[in-house]
Every structure is written in structure tokens, then in C-alpha cells.
Short mmCIF file of N, CA and C in Angstrom, two decimals:
data_model
loop_
_atom_site.label_atom_id
_atom_site.label_comp_id
_atom_site.label_asym_id
_atom_site.label_seq_id
_atom_site.Cartn_x
_atom_site.Cartn_y
_atom_site.Cartn_z
N MET U 1 0.50 -40.68 -15.39
CA MET U 1 1.42 -40.16 -14.42
C MET U 1 1.84 -41.29 -13.47
N ARG U 2 3.09 -41.36 -13.22
CA ARG U 2 3.61 -42.36 -12.28
C ARG U 2 3.69 -41.73 -10.90
N MET U 3 3.56 -42.55 -9.87
CA MET U 3 3.58 -42.05 -8.50
C MET U 3 4.88 -41.33 -8.16
N GLN U 4 5.99 -41.80 -8.71
CA GLN U 4 7.27 -41.16 -8.39
C GLN U 4 7.36 -39.76 -9.00
N ASP U 5 6.48 -39.41 -9.94
CA ASP U 5 6.48 -38.07 -10.53
C ASP U 5 5.72 -37.06 -9.68
N ALA U 6 4.94 -37.53 -8.74
CA ALA U 6 4.09 -36.63 -7.94
C ALA U 6 4.87 -35.53 -7.22
N PRO U 7 5.99 -35.81 -6.57
CA PRO U 7 6.71 -34.71 -5.90
C PRO U 7 7.17 -33.61 -6.86
N SER U 8 7.58 -33.99 -8.06
CA SER U 8 8.03 -32.97 -9.00
C SER U 8 6.85 -32.12 -9.49
N PHE U 9 5.68 -32.73 -9.63
CA PHE U 9 4.51 -31.95 -10.02
C PHE U 9 4.13 -30.96 -8.93
N ARG U 10 4.26 -31.36 -7.67
CA ARG U 10 3.96 -30.46 -6.56
C ARG U 10 4.92 -29.27 -6.57
N THR U 11 6.18 -29.53 -6.86
CA THR U 11 7.17 -28.46 -6.92
C THR U 11 6.82 -27.46 -8.01
N ILE U 12 6.45 -27.97 -9.16
CA ILE U 12 6.07 -27.10 -10.28
C ILE U 12 4.81 -26.32 -9.92
N HIS U 13 3.85 -27.00 -9.34
CA HIS U 13 2.59 -26.37 -8.91
C HIS U 13 2.87 -25.22 -7.95
N ASP U 14 3.70 -25.47 -6.94
CA ASP U 14 4.01 -24.44 -5.95
C ASP U 14 4.74 -23.27 -6.57
N GLU U 15 5.65 -23.54 -7.49
CA GLU U 15 6.40 -22.47 -8.15
C GLU U 15 5.47 -21.60 -9.00
N LEU U 16 4.55 -22.23 -9.72
CA LEU U 16 3.60 -21.47 -10.54
C LEU U 16 2.67 -20.61 -9.67
N LEU U 17 2.24 -21.15 -8.54
CA LEU U 17 1.40 -20.36 -7.63
C LEU U 17 2.16 -19.16 -7.10
N SER U 18 3.41 -19.36 -6.73
CA SER U 18 4.21 -18.24 -6.22
C SER U 18 4.37 -17.17 -7.29
N ARG U 19 4.60 -17.60 -8.51
CA ARG U 19 4.75 -16.63 -9.60
C ARG U 19 3.44 -15.93 -9.92
N SER U 20 2.32 -16.60 -9.72
CA SER U 20 1.02 -15.98 -10.00
C SER U 20 0.74 -14.83 -9.04
N ALA U 21 1.41 -14.82 -7.91
CA ALA U 21 1.22 -13.74 -6.94
C ALA U 21 1.59 -12.39 -7.53
N THR U 22 2.53 -12.38 -8.46
CA THR U 22 2.94 -11.11 -9.06
C THR U 22 1.81 -10.48 -9.87
N LEU U 23 0.80 -11.27 -10.20
CA LEU U 23 -0.34 -10.74 -10.96
C LEU U 23 -1.21 -9.80 -10.12
N LEU U 24 -1.07 -9.85 -8.81
CA LEU U 24 -1.87 -8.97 -7.95
C LEU U 24 -1.73 -7.51 -8.34
N LYS U 25 -0.52 -7.10 -8.68
CA LYS U 25 -0.28 -5.67 -8.95
C LYS U 25 -1.04 -5.17 -10.18
N TYR U 26 -1.52 -6.08 -11.02
CA TYR U 26 -2.27 -5.67 -12.20
C TYR U 26 -3.75 -5.43 -11.91
N HIS U 27 -4.18 -5.78 -10.71
CA HIS U 27 -5.55 -5.48 -10.30
C HIS U 27 -5.53 -4.14 -9.59
N VAL U 28 -6.33 -3.22 -10.08
CA VAL U 28 -6.29 -1.85 -9.57
C VAL U 28 -6.86 -1.74 -8.16
N SER U 29 -7.99 -2.33 -7.94
CA SER U 29 -8.65 -2.14 -6.65
C SER U 29 -8.30 -3.24 -5.66
N PRO U 30 -8.30 -2.91 -4.38
CA PRO U 30 -8.07 -3.93 -3.35
C PRO U 30 -9.11 -5.05 -3.42
N THR U 31 -10.32 -4.71 -3.79
CA THR U 31 -11.38 -5.72 -3.92
C THR U 31 -11.02 -6.74 -4.98
N ASP U 32 -10.49 -6.26 -6.11
CA ASP U 32 -10.09 -7.17 -7.19
C ASP U 32 -8.89 -8.02 -6.78
N ARG U 33 -7.94 -7.41 -6.04
CA ARG U 33 -6.77 -8.17 -5.58
C ARG U 33 -7.18 -9.24 -4.58
N LEU U 34 -8.11 -8.90 -3.71
CA LEU U 34 -8.60 -9.87 -2.74
C LEU U 34 -9.36 -11.00 -3.43
N ALA U 35 -10.15 -10.66 -4.43
CA ALA U 35 -10.88 -11.68 -5.19
C ALA U 35 -9.91 -12.62 -5.90
N HIS U 36 -8.84 -12.07 -6.47
CA HIS U 36 -7.83 -12.90 -7.13
C HIS U 36 -7.19 -13.85 -6.13
N PHE U 37 -6.82 -13.33 -4.96
CA PHE U 37 -6.22 -14.17 -3.92
C PHE U 37 -7.19 -15.27 -3.50
N ARG U 38 -8.44 -14.91 -3.28
CA ARG U 38 -9.43 -15.91 -2.85
C ARG U 38 -9.67 -16.98 -3.91
N ARG U 39 -9.64 -16.57 -5.19
CA ARG U 39 -9.79 -17.56 -6.27
C ARG U 39 -8.66 -18.58 -6.23
N VAL U 40 -7.44 -18.07 -6.10
CA VAL U 40 -6.27 -18.96 -6.03
C VAL U 40 -6.38 -19.87 -4.81
N LEU U 41 -6.78 -19.30 -3.70
CA LEU U 41 -6.89 -20.05 -2.46
C LEU U 41 -7.91 -21.18 -2.57
N SER U 42 -9.03 -20.90 -3.22
CA SER U 42 -10.08 -21.92 -3.31
C SER U 42 -9.83 -22.94 -4.42
N ALA U 43 -9.14 -22.55 -5.47
CA ALA U 43 -8.95 -23.46 -6.60
C ALA U 43 -7.69 -24.31 -6.50
N TYR U 44 -6.72 -23.86 -5.74
CA TYR U 44 -5.45 -24.56 -5.66
C TYR U 44 -5.10 -24.77 -4.19
N LEU U 45 -4.02 -25.42 -3.94
CA LEU U 45 -3.59 -25.66 -2.56
C LEU U 45 -2.25 -24.95 -2.34
N PRO U 46 -2.30 -23.64 -2.10
CA PRO U 46 -1.04 -22.91 -1.94
C PRO U 46 -0.27 -23.38 -0.71
N ASP U 47 1.04 -23.37 -0.82
CA ASP U 47 1.89 -23.67 0.32
C ASP U 47 2.34 -22.36 0.95
N ALA U 48 3.13 -22.45 2.01
CA ALA U 48 3.59 -21.26 2.72
C ALA U 48 4.37 -20.32 1.80
N GLN U 49 5.13 -20.88 0.89
CA GLN U 49 5.92 -20.07 -0.05
C GLN U 49 5.00 -19.23 -0.94
N ALA U 50 3.90 -19.79 -1.38
CA ALA U 50 2.95 -19.05 -2.22
C ALA U 50 2.30 -17.92 -1.42
N PHE U 51 1.92 -18.22 -0.16
CA PHE U 51 1.34 -17.16 0.67
C PHE U 51 2.34 -16.03 0.88
N GLN U 52 3.59 -16.38 1.10
CA GLN U 52 4.63 -15.37 1.27
C GLN U 52 4.74 -14.51 0.01
N ALA U 53 4.67 -15.14 -1.15
CA ALA U 53 4.76 -14.40 -2.41
C ALA U 53 3.58 -13.46 -2.58
N PHE U 54 2.38 -13.91 -2.23
CA PHE U 54 1.21 -13.03 -2.31
C PHE U 54 1.35 -11.85 -1.35
N PHE U 55 1.80 -12.14 -0.14
CA PHE U 55 1.98 -11.07 0.84
C PHE U 55 3.02 -10.06 0.34
N GLN U 56 4.15 -10.54 -0.14
CA GLN U 56 5.20 -9.65 -0.62
C GLN U 56 4.74 -8.84 -1.83
N SER U 57 3.94 -9.46 -2.69
CA SER U 57 3.45 -8.75 -3.86
C SER U 57 2.57 -7.57 -3.45
N GLU U 58 1.67 -7.80 -2.52
CA GLU U 58 0.80 -6.71 -2.04
C GLU U 58 1.61 -5.68 -1.25
N ALA U 59 2.50 -6.14 -0.39
CA ALA U 59 3.28 -5.23 0.45
C ALA U 59 4.24 -4.37 -0.38
N SER U 60 4.62 -4.84 -1.55
CA SER U 60 5.56 -4.08 -2.38
C SER U 60 4.90 -2.93 -3.14
N LEU U 61 3.58 -2.88 -3.11
CA LEU U 61 2.87 -1.78 -3.76
C LEU U 61 3.12 -0.51 -2.95
N SER U 62 2.95 0.63 -3.57
CA SER U 62 3.18 1.90 -2.86
C SER U 62 2.26 1.97 -1.64
N GLN U 63 2.65 2.78 -0.69
CA GLN U 63 1.90 2.89 0.57
C GLN U 63 0.45 3.33 0.31
N GLU U 64 0.24 4.13 -0.72
CA GLU U 64 -1.11 4.60 -1.04
C GLU U 64 -1.96 3.49 -1.65
N VAL U 65 -1.32 2.51 -2.29
CA VAL U 65 -2.04 1.47 -3.02
C VAL U 65 -2.19 0.19 -2.21
N ALA U 66 -1.16 -0.19 -1.47
CA ALA U 66 -1.20 -1.43 -0.69
C ALA U 66 -2.36 -1.38 0.30
N SER U 67 -3.09 -2.46 0.37
CA SER U 67 -4.29 -2.51 1.20
C SER U 67 -4.04 -3.32 2.47
N PRO U 68 -4.21 -2.67 3.62
CA PRO U 68 -4.08 -3.41 4.87
C PRO U 68 -5.07 -4.57 4.97
N GLU U 69 -6.25 -4.40 4.38
CA GLU U 69 -7.26 -5.46 4.43
C GLU U 69 -6.81 -6.69 3.64
N VAL U 70 -6.22 -6.46 2.47
CA VAL U 70 -5.73 -7.58 1.65
C VAL U 70 -4.58 -8.28 2.39
N LEU U 71 -3.65 -7.48 2.90
CA LEU U 71 -2.51 -8.06 3.62
C LEU U 71 -2.96 -8.84 4.85
N LYS U 72 -3.91 -8.32 5.58
CA LYS U 72 -4.38 -9.00 6.78
C LYS U 72 -5.04 -10.33 6.44
N GLU U 73 -5.80 -10.36 5.37
CA GLU U 73 -6.43 -11.63 5.00
C GLU U 73 -5.39 -12.66 4.57
N ILE U 74 -4.41 -12.21 3.78
CA ILE U 74 -3.34 -13.13 3.38
C ILE U 74 -2.63 -13.65 4.62
N TYR U 75 -2.31 -12.75 5.54
CA TYR U 75 -1.64 -13.13 6.79
C TYR U 75 -2.46 -14.16 7.56
N GLN U 76 -3.75 -13.92 7.71
CA GLN U 76 -4.59 -14.82 8.51
C GLN U 76 -4.65 -16.23 7.93
N VAL U 77 -4.65 -16.34 6.62
CA VAL U 77 -4.66 -17.66 5.99
C VAL U 77 -3.26 -18.29 6.03
N TRP U 78 -2.25 -17.48 5.75
CA TRP U 78 -0.87 -17.94 5.72
C TRP U 78 -0.42 -18.48 7.07
N ARG U 79 -0.84 -17.84 8.14
CA ARG U 79 -0.37 -18.24 9.47
C ARG U 79 -0.81 -19.65 9.86
N ARG U 80 -1.82 -20.18 9.19
CA ARG U 80 -2.23 -21.57 9.45
C ARG U 80 -1.17 -22.55 8.95
N ARG U 81 -0.38 -22.11 7.98
CA ARG U 81 0.69 -22.95 7.42
C ARG U 81 2.05 -22.63 8.03
N ASP U 82 2.29 -21.35 8.32
CA ASP U 82 3.59 -20.91 8.83
C ASP U 82 3.37 -19.75 9.79
N THR U 83 3.08 -20.08 11.03
CA THR U 83 2.75 -19.07 12.03
C THR U 83 3.85 -18.02 12.15
N VAL U 84 5.08 -18.48 12.25
CA VAL U 84 6.19 -17.55 12.48
C VAL U 84 6.44 -16.67 11.26
N GLY U 85 6.54 -17.26 10.09
CA GLY U 85 6.81 -16.48 8.87
C GLY U 85 5.73 -15.46 8.60
N ALA U 86 4.48 -15.87 8.73
CA ALA U 86 3.36 -14.96 8.49
C ALA U 86 3.32 -13.85 9.53
N SER U 87 3.53 -14.21 10.78
CA SER U 87 3.48 -13.21 11.85
C SER U 87 4.60 -12.19 11.71
N LEU U 88 5.79 -12.66 11.38
CA LEU U 88 6.91 -11.73 11.19
C LEU U 88 6.66 -10.78 10.03
N ALA U 89 6.13 -11.30 8.94
CA ALA U 89 5.87 -10.45 7.77
C ALA U 89 4.82 -9.39 8.11
N TRP U 90 3.73 -9.80 8.74
CA TRP U 90 2.64 -8.87 9.09
C TRP U 90 3.12 -7.86 10.12
N ALA U 91 3.81 -8.33 11.16
CA ALA U 91 4.30 -7.42 12.20
C ALA U 91 5.31 -6.42 11.63
N THR U 92 6.17 -6.88 10.73
CA THR U 92 7.14 -5.98 10.12
C THR U 92 6.43 -4.90 9.31
N TRP U 93 5.44 -5.31 8.54
CA TRP U 93 4.68 -4.34 7.74
C TRP U 93 4.01 -3.32 8.66
N LEU U 94 3.43 -3.80 9.75
CA LEU U 94 2.76 -2.90 10.69
C LEU U 94 3.73 -1.92 11.33
N VAL U 95 4.86 -2.41 11.82
CA VAL U 95 5.80 -1.55 12.53
C VAL U 95 6.39 -0.51 11.58
N ARG U 96 6.56 -0.85 10.33
CA ARG U 96 7.10 0.12 9.36
C ARG U 96 6.09 1.21 9.04
N ARG U 97 4.85 1.00 9.40
CA ARG U 97 3.83 2.02 9.20
C ARG U 97 3.44 2.69 10.52
N GLY U 98 4.30 2.55 11.51
CA GLY U 98 4.08 3.23 12.78
C GLY U 98 3.05 2.58 13.67
N GLN U 99 2.73 1.33 13.42
CA GLN U 99 1.74 0.62 14.23
C GLN U 99 2.43 -0.41 15.13
N GLY U 100 3.37 0.09 15.94
CA GLY U 100 4.18 -0.76 16.79
C GLY U 100 3.39 -1.58 17.79
N LYS U 101 2.35 -0.98 18.36
CA LYS U 101 1.53 -1.69 19.36
C LYS U 101 0.87 -2.91 18.72
N GLU U 102 0.28 -2.72 17.55
CA GLU U 102 -0.37 -3.82 16.84
C GLU U 102 0.66 -4.89 16.46
N ALA U 103 1.84 -4.45 16.02
CA ALA U 103 2.90 -5.39 15.64
C ALA U 103 3.32 -6.22 16.85
N SER U 104 3.48 -5.58 17.99
CA SER U 104 3.86 -6.31 19.21
C SER U 104 2.80 -7.34 19.60
N GLU U 105 1.53 -6.98 19.41
CA GLU U 105 0.45 -7.93 19.71
C GLU U 105 0.50 -9.14 18.79
N VAL U 106 0.83 -8.92 17.53
CA VAL U 106 0.95 -10.03 16.58
C VAL U 106 2.08 -10.97 17.00
N VAL U 107 3.22 -10.39 17.36
CA VAL U 107 4.37 -11.19 17.77
C VAL U 107 4.06 -11.94 19.07
N GLN U 108 3.40 -11.28 20.00
CA GLN U 108 3.07 -11.93 21.27
C GLN U 108 2.10 -13.09 21.04
N SER U 109 1.14 -12.90 20.17
CA SER U 109 0.20 -13.97 19.84
C SER U 109 0.94 -15.16 19.21
N SER U 110 1.87 -14.85 18.34
CA SER U 110 2.67 -15.91 17.71
C SER U 110 3.52 -16.64 18.74
N ARG U 111 4.08 -15.92 19.70
CA ARG U 111 4.88 -16.55 20.77
C ARG U 111 4.03 -17.59 21.50
N THR U 112 2.80 -17.22 21.78
CA THR U 112 1.90 -18.13 22.49
C THR U 112 1.62 -19.38 21.64
N GLU U 113 1.39 -19.18 20.36
CA GLU U 113 1.06 -20.30 19.48
C GLU U 113 2.21 -21.28 19.31
N VAL U 114 3.45 -20.79 19.32
CA VAL U 114 4.60 -21.68 19.08
C VAL U 114 5.34 -22.01 20.38
N SER U 115 4.72 -21.75 21.52
CA SER U 115 5.41 -21.91 22.80
C SER U 115 5.96 -23.32 23.01
N GLY U 116 5.34 -24.33 22.41
CA GLY U 116 5.81 -25.70 22.58
C GLY U 116 6.91 -26.11 21.62
N ASP U 117 7.23 -25.26 20.66
CA ASP U 117 8.23 -25.58 19.65
C ASP U 117 9.42 -24.63 19.82
N ASP U 118 10.46 -25.12 20.48
CA ASP U 118 11.60 -24.27 20.79
C ASP U 118 12.27 -23.69 19.55
N ALA U 119 12.37 -24.47 18.48
CA ALA U 119 13.03 -23.99 17.27
C ALA U 119 12.24 -22.84 16.64
N GLN U 120 10.91 -22.99 16.58
CA GLN U 120 10.08 -21.93 16.00
C GLN U 120 10.07 -20.69 16.89
N ARG U 121 10.05 -20.90 18.18
CA ARG U 121 10.09 -19.76 19.11
C ARG U 121 11.40 -19.00 18.98
N GLN U 122 12.50 -19.73 18.86
CA GLN U 122 13.81 -19.09 18.70
C GLN U 122 13.88 -18.33 17.38
N ARG U 123 13.34 -18.95 16.32
CA ARG U 123 13.29 -18.26 15.01
C ARG U 123 12.52 -16.96 15.12
N LEU U 124 11.37 -17.01 15.78
CA LEU U 124 10.55 -15.81 15.96
C LEU U 124 11.32 -14.73 16.72
N GLU U 125 11.93 -15.12 17.83
CA GLU U 125 12.65 -14.14 18.65
C GLU U 125 13.82 -13.53 17.89
N ASP U 126 14.61 -14.36 17.22
CA ASP U 126 15.79 -13.88 16.50
C ASP U 126 15.40 -12.94 15.36
N GLU U 127 14.43 -13.36 14.56
CA GLU U 127 14.05 -12.55 13.41
C GLU U 127 13.33 -11.26 13.82
N TRP U 128 12.54 -11.31 14.88
CA TRP U 128 11.86 -10.10 15.35
C TRP U 128 12.88 -9.11 15.91
N ARG U 129 13.85 -9.63 16.65
CA ARG U 129 14.92 -8.78 17.17
C ARG U 129 15.66 -8.09 16.02
N GLU U 130 15.90 -8.83 14.94
CA GLU U 130 16.58 -8.26 13.76
C GLU U 130 15.73 -7.17 13.10
N VAL U 131 14.43 -7.38 13.00
CA VAL U 131 13.54 -6.36 12.44
C VAL U 131 13.63 -5.08 13.27
N LEU U 132 13.56 -5.23 14.58
CA LEU U 132 13.61 -4.05 15.46
C LEU U 132 14.98 -3.36 15.37
N ARG U 133 16.04 -4.15 15.26
CA ARG U 133 17.38 -3.57 15.13
C ARG U 133 17.48 -2.75 13.84
N GLN U 134 16.95 -3.30 12.76
CA GLN U 134 16.98 -2.57 11.48
C GLN U 134 16.15 -1.30 11.55
N MET U 135 15.03 -1.37 12.25
CA MET U 135 14.20 -0.17 12.41
C MET U 135 14.95 0.90 13.20
N GLU U 136 15.64 0.50 14.25
CA GLU U 136 16.42 1.45 15.05
C GLU U 136 17.54 2.06 14.22
N GLN U 137 18.21 1.25 13.42
CA GLN U 137 19.27 1.77 12.56
C GLN U 137 18.71 2.75 11.54
N GLY U 138 17.54 2.44 11.00
CA GLY U 138 16.89 3.35 10.05
C GLY U 138 16.53 4.66 10.71
N ASP U 139 16.01 4.61 11.95
CA ASP U 139 15.68 5.83 12.68
C ASP U 139 16.93 6.64 12.98
N ALA U 140 18.01 5.96 13.36
CA ALA U 140 19.27 6.65 13.65
C ALA U 140 19.81 7.31 12.39
N GLN U 141 19.69 6.64 11.25
CA GLN U 141 20.15 7.20 9.98
C GLN U 141 19.31 8.41 9.60
N ASP U 142 17.99 8.33 9.83
CA ASP U 142 17.11 9.47 9.54
C ASP U 142 17.48 10.67 10.40
N ASP U 143 17.77 10.41 11.68
CA ASP U 143 18.18 11.50 12.57
C ASP U 143 19.49 12.13 12.11
N GLN U 144 20.40 11.28 11.67
CA GLN U 144 21.70 11.77 11.19
C GLN U 144 21.51 12.62 9.93
N ASP U 145 20.63 12.19 9.03
CA ASP U 145 20.38 12.96 7.81
C ASP U 145 19.76 14.32 8.12
N GLU U 146 18.89 14.37 9.13
CA GLU U 146 18.26 15.63 9.51
C GLU U 146 19.28 16.60 10.10
N ASP U 147 20.28 16.08 10.82
CA ASP U 147 21.30 16.92 11.43
C ASP U 147 22.22 17.57 10.41
N GLU U 148 22.34 16.96 9.26
CA GLU U 148 23.27 17.47 8.23
C GLU U 148 22.69 18.57 7.44
#
């Protein structure tokens, strides 16, 4: 292997890790899904994109199957690489399940962590505002459907 090939190998590595996240849904129990995630975490060096893929894979499972414990562990590890992305994903998942107080605490904690980085703070504020706007629109649509 030549040194100039190293960046392309990293790209392939990261893409394969992201795609491996889809394998979570084939594990029936949350314990097995968590074990799969931990194996990947310890054997490879996932980037923020891979953590996002694992989070999305678990979050896309039905509400009865998706495990808050699995999602929380993915979030806690992911936030070391991408505080804002991980916090927004976790807070969005929480608020969609009626856990607004917990979601607000996650966002506030993230605000504190990125307080010195104006670009990251602005990203957090803008994207969180958009999540809340979409939630309000969804609630308004639900109210409209009930009236009909």
C-alpha cells in the first residue's frame, strides 16, 4: 500500500461501517443490537457518519422494537465525535416520543459544550428550531385531521 492510497482506504472503511449499521435490524433483541454496536466500536474506528447510521438504523425500528437504551449508548459515544449532530438526533427522537423536558436538557447541555464555537452553536440553534417547527406543524395537522 502506498501512502497516497490511505485516504481512499479510509473512505471505503467509513462507507462499509455506515452500511454495516443496517445489520442492526436483523438482531431481534436490544441486547444483541447493543453487542453488535459495541463489537463494531471496539474493532473499528467509526467516524461520525457511521455513528449517525447506527443511530438512524435503531431509530427507524418500530416504536415497540426500538430501544432507548441502545439509542442512548450510540448517542453518548457519537457525541464525542459530533456533539451537535448526536445531540440533535437524540433530542429529536426524545421529543417525538413526548419527552420534551429530556430533549430540552440534551440541547441545553450541547449548547454549553459548543459555547466557544459560534458555527456549531448556530447549527445547533437553527436545526433545533427547525425540529420544533416541524413538530408544531405536525401537531397542527393532527388537530386539523381531528376536526374533519
